[in-house]
CSV table of C-alpha atoms and ligand atoms in Angstrom, one decimal:
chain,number,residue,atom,x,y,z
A,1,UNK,CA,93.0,86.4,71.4
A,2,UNK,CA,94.7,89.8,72.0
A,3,UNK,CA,94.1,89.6,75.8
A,4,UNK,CA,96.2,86.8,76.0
A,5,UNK,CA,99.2,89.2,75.2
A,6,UNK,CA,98.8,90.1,79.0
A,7,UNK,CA,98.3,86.9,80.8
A,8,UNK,CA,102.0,86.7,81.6
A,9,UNK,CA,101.6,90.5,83.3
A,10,UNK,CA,98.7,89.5,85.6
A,11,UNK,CA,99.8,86.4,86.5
A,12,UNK,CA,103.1,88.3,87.8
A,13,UNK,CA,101.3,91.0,89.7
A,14,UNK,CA,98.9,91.3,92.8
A,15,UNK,CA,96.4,94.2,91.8
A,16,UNK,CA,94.9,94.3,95.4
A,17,UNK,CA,98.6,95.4,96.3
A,18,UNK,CA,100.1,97.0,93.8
A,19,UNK,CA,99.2,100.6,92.3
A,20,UNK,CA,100.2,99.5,88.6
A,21,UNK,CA,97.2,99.0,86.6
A,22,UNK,CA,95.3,95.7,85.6
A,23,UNK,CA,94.9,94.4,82.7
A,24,UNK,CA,92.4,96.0,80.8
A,25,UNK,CA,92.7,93.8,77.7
A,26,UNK,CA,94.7,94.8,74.2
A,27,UNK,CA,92.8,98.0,72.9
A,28,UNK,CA,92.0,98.6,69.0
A,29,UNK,CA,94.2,100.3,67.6
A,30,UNK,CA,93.7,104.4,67.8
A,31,UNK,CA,93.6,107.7,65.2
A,32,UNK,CA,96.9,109.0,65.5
A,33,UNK,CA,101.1,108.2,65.8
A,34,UNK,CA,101.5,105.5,68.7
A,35,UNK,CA,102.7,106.3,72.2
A,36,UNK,CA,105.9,105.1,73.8
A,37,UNK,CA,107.4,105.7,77.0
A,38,UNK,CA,110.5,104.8,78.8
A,39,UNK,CA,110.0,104.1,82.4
A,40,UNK,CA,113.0,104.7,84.9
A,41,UNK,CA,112.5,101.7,87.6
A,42,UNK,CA,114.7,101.7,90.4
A,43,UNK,CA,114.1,97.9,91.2
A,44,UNK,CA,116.6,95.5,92.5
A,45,UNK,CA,119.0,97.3,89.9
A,46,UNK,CA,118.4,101.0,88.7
A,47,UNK,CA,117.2,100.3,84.8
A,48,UNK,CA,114.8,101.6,82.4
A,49,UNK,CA,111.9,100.3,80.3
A,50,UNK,CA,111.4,101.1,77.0
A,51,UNK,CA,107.5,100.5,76.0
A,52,UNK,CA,106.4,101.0,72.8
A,53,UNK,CA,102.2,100.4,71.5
A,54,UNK,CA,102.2,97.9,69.5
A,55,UNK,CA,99.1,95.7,68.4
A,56,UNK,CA,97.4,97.7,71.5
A,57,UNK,CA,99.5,96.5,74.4
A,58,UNK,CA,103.0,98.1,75.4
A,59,UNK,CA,105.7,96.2,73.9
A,60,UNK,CA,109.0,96.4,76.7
A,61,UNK,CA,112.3,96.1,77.0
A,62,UNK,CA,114.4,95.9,80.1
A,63,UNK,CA,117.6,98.6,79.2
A,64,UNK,CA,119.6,98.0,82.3
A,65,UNK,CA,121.4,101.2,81.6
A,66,UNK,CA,119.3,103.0,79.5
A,67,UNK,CA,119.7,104.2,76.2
A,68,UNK,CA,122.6,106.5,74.6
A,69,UNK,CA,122.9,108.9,72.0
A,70,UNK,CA,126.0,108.2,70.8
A,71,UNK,CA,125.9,105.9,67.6
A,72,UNK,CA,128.5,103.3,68.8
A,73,UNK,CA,127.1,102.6,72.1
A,74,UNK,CA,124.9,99.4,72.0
A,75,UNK,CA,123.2,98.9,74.8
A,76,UNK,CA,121.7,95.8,76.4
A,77,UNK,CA,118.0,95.9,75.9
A,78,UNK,CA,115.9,92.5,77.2
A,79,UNK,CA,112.6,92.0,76.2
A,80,UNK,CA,110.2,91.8,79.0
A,81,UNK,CA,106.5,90.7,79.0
A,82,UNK,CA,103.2,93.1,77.3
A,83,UNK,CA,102.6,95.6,79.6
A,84,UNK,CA,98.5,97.3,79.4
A,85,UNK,CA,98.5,100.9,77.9
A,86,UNK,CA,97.5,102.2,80.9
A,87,UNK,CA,100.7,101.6,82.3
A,88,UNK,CA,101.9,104.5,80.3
A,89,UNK,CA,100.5,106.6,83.3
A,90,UNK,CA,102.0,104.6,85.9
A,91,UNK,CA,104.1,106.2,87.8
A,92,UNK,CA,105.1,105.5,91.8
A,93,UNK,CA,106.3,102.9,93.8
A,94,UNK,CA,105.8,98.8,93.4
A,95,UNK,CA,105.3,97.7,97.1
A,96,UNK,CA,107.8,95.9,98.5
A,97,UNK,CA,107.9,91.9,98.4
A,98,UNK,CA,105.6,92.5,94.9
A,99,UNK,CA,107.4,91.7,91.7
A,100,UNK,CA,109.6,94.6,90.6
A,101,UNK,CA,109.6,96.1,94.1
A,102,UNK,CA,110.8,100.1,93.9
A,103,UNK,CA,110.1,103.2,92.2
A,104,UNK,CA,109.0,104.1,88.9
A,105,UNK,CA,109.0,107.3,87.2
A,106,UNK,CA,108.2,108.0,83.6
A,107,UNK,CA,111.4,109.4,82.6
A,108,UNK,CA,110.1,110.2,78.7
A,109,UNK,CA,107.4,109.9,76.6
A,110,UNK,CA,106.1,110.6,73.3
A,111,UNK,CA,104.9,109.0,70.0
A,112,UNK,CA,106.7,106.6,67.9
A,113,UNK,CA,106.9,105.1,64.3
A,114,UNK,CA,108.8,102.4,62.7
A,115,UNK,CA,110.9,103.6,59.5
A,116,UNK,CA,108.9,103.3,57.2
A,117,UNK,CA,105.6,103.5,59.0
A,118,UNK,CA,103.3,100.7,59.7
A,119,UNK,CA,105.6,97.8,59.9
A,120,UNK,CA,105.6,97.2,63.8
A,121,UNK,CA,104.6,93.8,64.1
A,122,UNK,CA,106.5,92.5,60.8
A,123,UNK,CA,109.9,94.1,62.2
A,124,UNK,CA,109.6,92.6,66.1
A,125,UNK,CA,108.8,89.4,64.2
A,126,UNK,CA,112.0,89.6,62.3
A,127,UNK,CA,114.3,91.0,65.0
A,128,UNK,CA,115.2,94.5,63.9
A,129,UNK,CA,113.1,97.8,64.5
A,130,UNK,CA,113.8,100.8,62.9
A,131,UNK,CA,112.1,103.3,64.9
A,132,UNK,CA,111.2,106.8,65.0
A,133,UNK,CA,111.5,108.5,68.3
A,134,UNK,CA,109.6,111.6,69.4
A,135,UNK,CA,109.7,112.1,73.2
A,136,UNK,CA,110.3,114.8,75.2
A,137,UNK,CA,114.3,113.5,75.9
A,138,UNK,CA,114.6,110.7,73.0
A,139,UNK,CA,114.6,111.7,69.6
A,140,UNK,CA,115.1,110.5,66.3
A,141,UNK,CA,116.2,106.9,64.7
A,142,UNK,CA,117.0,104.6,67.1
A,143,UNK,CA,117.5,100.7,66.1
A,144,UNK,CA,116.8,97.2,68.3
A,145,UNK,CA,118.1,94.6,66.6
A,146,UNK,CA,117.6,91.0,68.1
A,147,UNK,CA,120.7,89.1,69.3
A,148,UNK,CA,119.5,86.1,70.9
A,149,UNK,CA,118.3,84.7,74.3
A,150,UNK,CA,119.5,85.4,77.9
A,151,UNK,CA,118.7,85.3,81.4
A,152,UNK,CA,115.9,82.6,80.9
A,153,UNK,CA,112.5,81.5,79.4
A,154,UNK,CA,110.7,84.3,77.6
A,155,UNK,CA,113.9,86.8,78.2
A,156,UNK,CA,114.9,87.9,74.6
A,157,UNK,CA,117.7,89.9,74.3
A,158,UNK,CA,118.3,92.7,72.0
A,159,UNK,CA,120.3,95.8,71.3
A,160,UNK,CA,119.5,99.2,71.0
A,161,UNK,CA,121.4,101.9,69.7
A,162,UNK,CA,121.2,105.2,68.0
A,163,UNK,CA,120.9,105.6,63.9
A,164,UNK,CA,123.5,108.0,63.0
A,165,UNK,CA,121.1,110.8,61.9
A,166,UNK,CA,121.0,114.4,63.0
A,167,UNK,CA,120.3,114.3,66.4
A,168,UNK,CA,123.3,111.1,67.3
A,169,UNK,CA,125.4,112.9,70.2
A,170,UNK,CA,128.4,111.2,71.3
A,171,UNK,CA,128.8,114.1,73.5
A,172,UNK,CA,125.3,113.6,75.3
A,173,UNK,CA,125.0,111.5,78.6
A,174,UNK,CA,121.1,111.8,78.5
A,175,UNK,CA,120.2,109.9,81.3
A,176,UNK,CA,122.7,111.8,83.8
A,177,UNK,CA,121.9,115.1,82.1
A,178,UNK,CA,117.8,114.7,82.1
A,179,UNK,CA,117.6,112.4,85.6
A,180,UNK,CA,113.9,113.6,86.0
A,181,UNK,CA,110.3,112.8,85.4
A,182,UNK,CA,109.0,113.9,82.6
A,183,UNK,CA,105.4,113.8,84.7
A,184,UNK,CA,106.5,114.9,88.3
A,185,UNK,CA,109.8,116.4,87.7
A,186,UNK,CA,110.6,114.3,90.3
A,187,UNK,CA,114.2,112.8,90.3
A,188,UNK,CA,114.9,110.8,93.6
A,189,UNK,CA,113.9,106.8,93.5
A,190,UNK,CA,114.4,104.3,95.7
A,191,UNK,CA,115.1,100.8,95.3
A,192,UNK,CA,113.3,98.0,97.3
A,193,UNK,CA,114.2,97.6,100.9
A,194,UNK,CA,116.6,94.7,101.1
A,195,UNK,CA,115.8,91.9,103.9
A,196,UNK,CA,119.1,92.4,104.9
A,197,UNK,CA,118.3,96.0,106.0
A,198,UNK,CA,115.7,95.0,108.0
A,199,UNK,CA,116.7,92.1,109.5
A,200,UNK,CA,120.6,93.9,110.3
A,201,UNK,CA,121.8,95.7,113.9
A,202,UNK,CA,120.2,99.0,114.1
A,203,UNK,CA,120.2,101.4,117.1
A,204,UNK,CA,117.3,102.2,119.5
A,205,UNK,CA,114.9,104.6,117.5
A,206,UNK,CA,115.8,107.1,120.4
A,207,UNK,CA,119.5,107.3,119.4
A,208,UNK,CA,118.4,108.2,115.8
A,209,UNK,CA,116.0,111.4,117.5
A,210,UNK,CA,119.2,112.3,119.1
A,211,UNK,CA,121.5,111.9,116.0
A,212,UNK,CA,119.1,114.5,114.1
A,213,UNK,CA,118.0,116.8,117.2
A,214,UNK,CA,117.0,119.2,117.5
A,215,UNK,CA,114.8,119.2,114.6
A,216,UNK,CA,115.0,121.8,112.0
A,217,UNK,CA,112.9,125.0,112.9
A,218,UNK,CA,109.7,125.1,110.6
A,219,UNK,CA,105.6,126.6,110.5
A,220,UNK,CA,103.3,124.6,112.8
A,221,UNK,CA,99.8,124.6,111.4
A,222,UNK,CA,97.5,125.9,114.5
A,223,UNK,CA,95.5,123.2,116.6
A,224,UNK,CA,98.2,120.4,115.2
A,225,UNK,CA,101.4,119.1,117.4
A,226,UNK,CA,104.8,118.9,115.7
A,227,UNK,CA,106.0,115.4,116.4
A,228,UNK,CA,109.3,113.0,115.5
A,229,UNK,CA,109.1,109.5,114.8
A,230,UNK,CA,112.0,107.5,114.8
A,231,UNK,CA,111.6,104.0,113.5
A,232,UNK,CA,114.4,101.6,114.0
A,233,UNK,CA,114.7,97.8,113.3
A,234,UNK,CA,111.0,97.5,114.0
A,235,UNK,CA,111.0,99.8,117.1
A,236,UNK,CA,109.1,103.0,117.1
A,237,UNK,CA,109.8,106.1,119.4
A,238,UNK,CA,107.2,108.9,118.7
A,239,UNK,CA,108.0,112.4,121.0
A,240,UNK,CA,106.9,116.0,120.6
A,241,UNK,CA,109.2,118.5,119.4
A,242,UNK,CA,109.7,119.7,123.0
A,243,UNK,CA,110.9,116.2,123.7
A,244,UNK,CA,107.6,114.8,125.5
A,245,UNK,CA,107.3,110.7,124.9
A,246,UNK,CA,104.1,110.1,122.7
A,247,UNK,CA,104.2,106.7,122.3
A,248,UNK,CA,101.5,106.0,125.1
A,249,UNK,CA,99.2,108.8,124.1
A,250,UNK,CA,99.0,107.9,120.5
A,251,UNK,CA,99.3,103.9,120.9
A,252,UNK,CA,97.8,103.2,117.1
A,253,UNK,CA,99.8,106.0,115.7
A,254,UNK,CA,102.7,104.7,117.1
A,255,UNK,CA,101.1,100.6,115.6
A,256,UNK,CA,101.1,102.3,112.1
A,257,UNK,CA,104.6,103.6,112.4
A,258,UNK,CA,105.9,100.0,113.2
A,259,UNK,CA,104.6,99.0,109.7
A,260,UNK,CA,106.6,100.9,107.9
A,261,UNK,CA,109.1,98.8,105.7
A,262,UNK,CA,112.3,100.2,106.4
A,263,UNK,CA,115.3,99.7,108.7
A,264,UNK,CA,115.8,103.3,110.0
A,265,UNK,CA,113.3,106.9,109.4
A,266,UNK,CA,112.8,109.9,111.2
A,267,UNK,CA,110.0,111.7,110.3
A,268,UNK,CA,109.2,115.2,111.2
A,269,UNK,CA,105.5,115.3,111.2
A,270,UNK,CA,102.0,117.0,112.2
A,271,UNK,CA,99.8,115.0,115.1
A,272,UNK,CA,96.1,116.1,114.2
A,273,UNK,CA,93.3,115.8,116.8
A,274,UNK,CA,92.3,113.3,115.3
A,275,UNK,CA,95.2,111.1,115.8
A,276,UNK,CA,96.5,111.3,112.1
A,277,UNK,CA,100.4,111.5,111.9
A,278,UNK,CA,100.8,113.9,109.2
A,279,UNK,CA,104.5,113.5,107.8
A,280,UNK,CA,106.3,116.6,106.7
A,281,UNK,CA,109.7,115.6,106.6
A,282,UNK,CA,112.0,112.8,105.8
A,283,UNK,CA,115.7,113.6,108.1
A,284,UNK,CA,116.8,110.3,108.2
A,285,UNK,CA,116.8,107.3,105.8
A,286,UNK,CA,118.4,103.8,106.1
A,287,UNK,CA,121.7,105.0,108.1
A,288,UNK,CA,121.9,108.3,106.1
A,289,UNK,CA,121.3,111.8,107.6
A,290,UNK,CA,118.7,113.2,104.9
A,291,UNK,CA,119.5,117.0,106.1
A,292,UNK,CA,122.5,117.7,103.9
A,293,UNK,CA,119.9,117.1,101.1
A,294,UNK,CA,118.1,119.4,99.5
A,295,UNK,CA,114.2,119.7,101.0
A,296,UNK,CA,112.9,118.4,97.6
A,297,UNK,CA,114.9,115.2,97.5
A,298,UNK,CA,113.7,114.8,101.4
A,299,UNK,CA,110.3,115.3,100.3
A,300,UNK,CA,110.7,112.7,97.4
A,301,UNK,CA,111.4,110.0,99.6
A,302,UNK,CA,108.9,110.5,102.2
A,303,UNK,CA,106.8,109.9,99.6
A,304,UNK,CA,108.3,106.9,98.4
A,305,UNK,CA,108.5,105.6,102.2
A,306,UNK,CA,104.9,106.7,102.8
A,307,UNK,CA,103.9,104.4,99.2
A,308,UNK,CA,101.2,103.6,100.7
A,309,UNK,CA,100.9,105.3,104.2
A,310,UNK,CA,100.6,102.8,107.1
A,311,UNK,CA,97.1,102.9,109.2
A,312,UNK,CA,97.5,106.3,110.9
A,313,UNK,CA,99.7,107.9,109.0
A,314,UNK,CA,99.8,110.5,105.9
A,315,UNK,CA,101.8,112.5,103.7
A,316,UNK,CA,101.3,116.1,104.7
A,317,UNK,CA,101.6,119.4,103.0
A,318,UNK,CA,104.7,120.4,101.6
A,319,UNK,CA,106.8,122.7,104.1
A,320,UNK,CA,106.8,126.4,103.4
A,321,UNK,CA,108.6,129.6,104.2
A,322,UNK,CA,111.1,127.7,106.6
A,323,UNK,CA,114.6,128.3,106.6
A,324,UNK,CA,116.8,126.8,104.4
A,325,UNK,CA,118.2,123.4,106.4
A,326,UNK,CA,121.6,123.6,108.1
A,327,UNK,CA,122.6,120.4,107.2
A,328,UNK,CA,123.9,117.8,110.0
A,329,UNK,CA,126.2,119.2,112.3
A,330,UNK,CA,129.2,119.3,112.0
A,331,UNK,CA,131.9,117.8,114.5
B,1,MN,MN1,111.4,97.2,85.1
């Protein structure tokens, strides 16, 4: 009976596609406080999703923008379907053209409690939770309070808002003052690739090599070949840091580049013996020039992009002991 609770997940979700976990039925209820976790999902629009256990499934709300510690601030929050527990370790990106396309960090976690304890299912059945909050950002006694329907079948909407109790903060902006994962650190997302991006003008994948050359000086591990790949509406060009065309020497690395899902990427990259495109480096991202970014938000989207590598192609190890980027240069 319990399993049902997920049906609506599944049926949403290809599991031979996407990393999020399947369904692996409700689960009896365990010794100890219940989880919850919030994730921060940068689909179609940036939100966050509050999960709480409940009845062994994840109970979840959509918060479009995510939940405040100031007492008079009610926020949006729309129920969404059961989510498996194992979800609560999700983190990464949902493939694009899959439902909820972009990435998703767990932004907090912790346990929870209604107030009093115990009453879980009899509050959500009457519309107002009283919880208890105990995560590494979100703290204290919070309410969601049931206010009706919206958006469409099975979309309940509620509020939450914070209980005015010692830790309320009108002062507190937690979402722009704790941006990160609470499992990564990381703090970068990116949202799904729009068709329009793909399908839009773009320049030759040469011109984008030129716009960020020459390439930013950094360790080449021995036996491997530093290489840039440009990818551009579907074109690839693929040349050595020297400026030598690869495209014809590496056909298949070059294929697995022209799978990537986005518009425009350079990536700075190792070319194994083997004929593996390690990628280093992200310098250049849907019309932007990545290098006035720091090397740690460069590196969080070449993961992102690389979610999951294209035949041919890897994430690499993360650049050491090079010199700090000089940013694009300047006119
Ligand atoms: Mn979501």
């Amino acid at each position: 009976m319990a399993s049902r609770k997920l049906d609506v997940y599944e049926r949403k979700r290809h599991f031979d596609v996407t990393p999020e976990p399947p369904p692996d039925g409700a689960r009896p209820r365990r010794r100890g406080a219940p989880t919850f976790m919030v994730h921060k999902h940068h689909a179609r629009r940036l939100h966050y999703d509050l999960r709480l256990e409940m009845d062994g499934v994840l109970a979840s709300w959509a918060v479009p923008k995510g939940p405040s510690y100031d007492p008079a601030v009610r926020r949006l929050a729309v129920e969404t379907e059961d989510h498996p527990l194992s979800y609560g370790a999700f983190e990464g990106r949902i493939p694009d053209g899959e439902y909820g396309a972009g990435d998703s960090l767990i932004w907090d976690r912790g346990t929870w409690e209604t107030v009093p304890p115990g009453q879980a299912a009899a509050m959500k059945a009457k519309g107002h939770l009283e919880l208890e909050l105990r995560g590494e950002k979100l703290r204290g006694r919070w309410h969601l309070v049931r206010t009706g329907s919206a958006g469409g079948p099975g979309k309940t909407s509620w509020i939450l808002f914070k209980a005015k109790d010692e830790n309320a903060d009108p002062g507190y902006d937690v979402t722009t003052a704790r941006p990160e994962s609470v499992e990564s650190g990381r703090r970068v997302t990116r949202g799904p690739v729009a068709a329009r991006t793909l399908r839009g003008a773009h320049p030759a994948p040469m011109e984008l090599l030129i716009r960020v050359w020459p390439p930013p000086p950094r360790p080449i591990p021995r036996g491997k070949l530093r290489a840039l790949a440009a990818v551009s509406g579907g074109r690839v060009s693929l040349q050595s840091a020297e400026g030598m065309d690869l495209g014809h020497s590496h056909p298949k690395v070059a294929a697995g580049l022209g799978r990537l899902v986005a518009g425009e990427a350079v990536l700075d990259a190792d070319l194994t013996p083997g004929d593996l495109l390690l990628a280093r480096d992200l310098l250049w991202l849907e019309g932007e020039d990545l290098r006035a970014r720091p090397m740690r938000e460069r590196r969080e989207l070449l993961e992102s992009l690389l979610a999951p590598p294209p035949p041919r192609v890897d994430v690499g190890p993360v650049i050491r002991g090079a010199p700090a980027s000089r940013g694009p240069a300047r006119a």
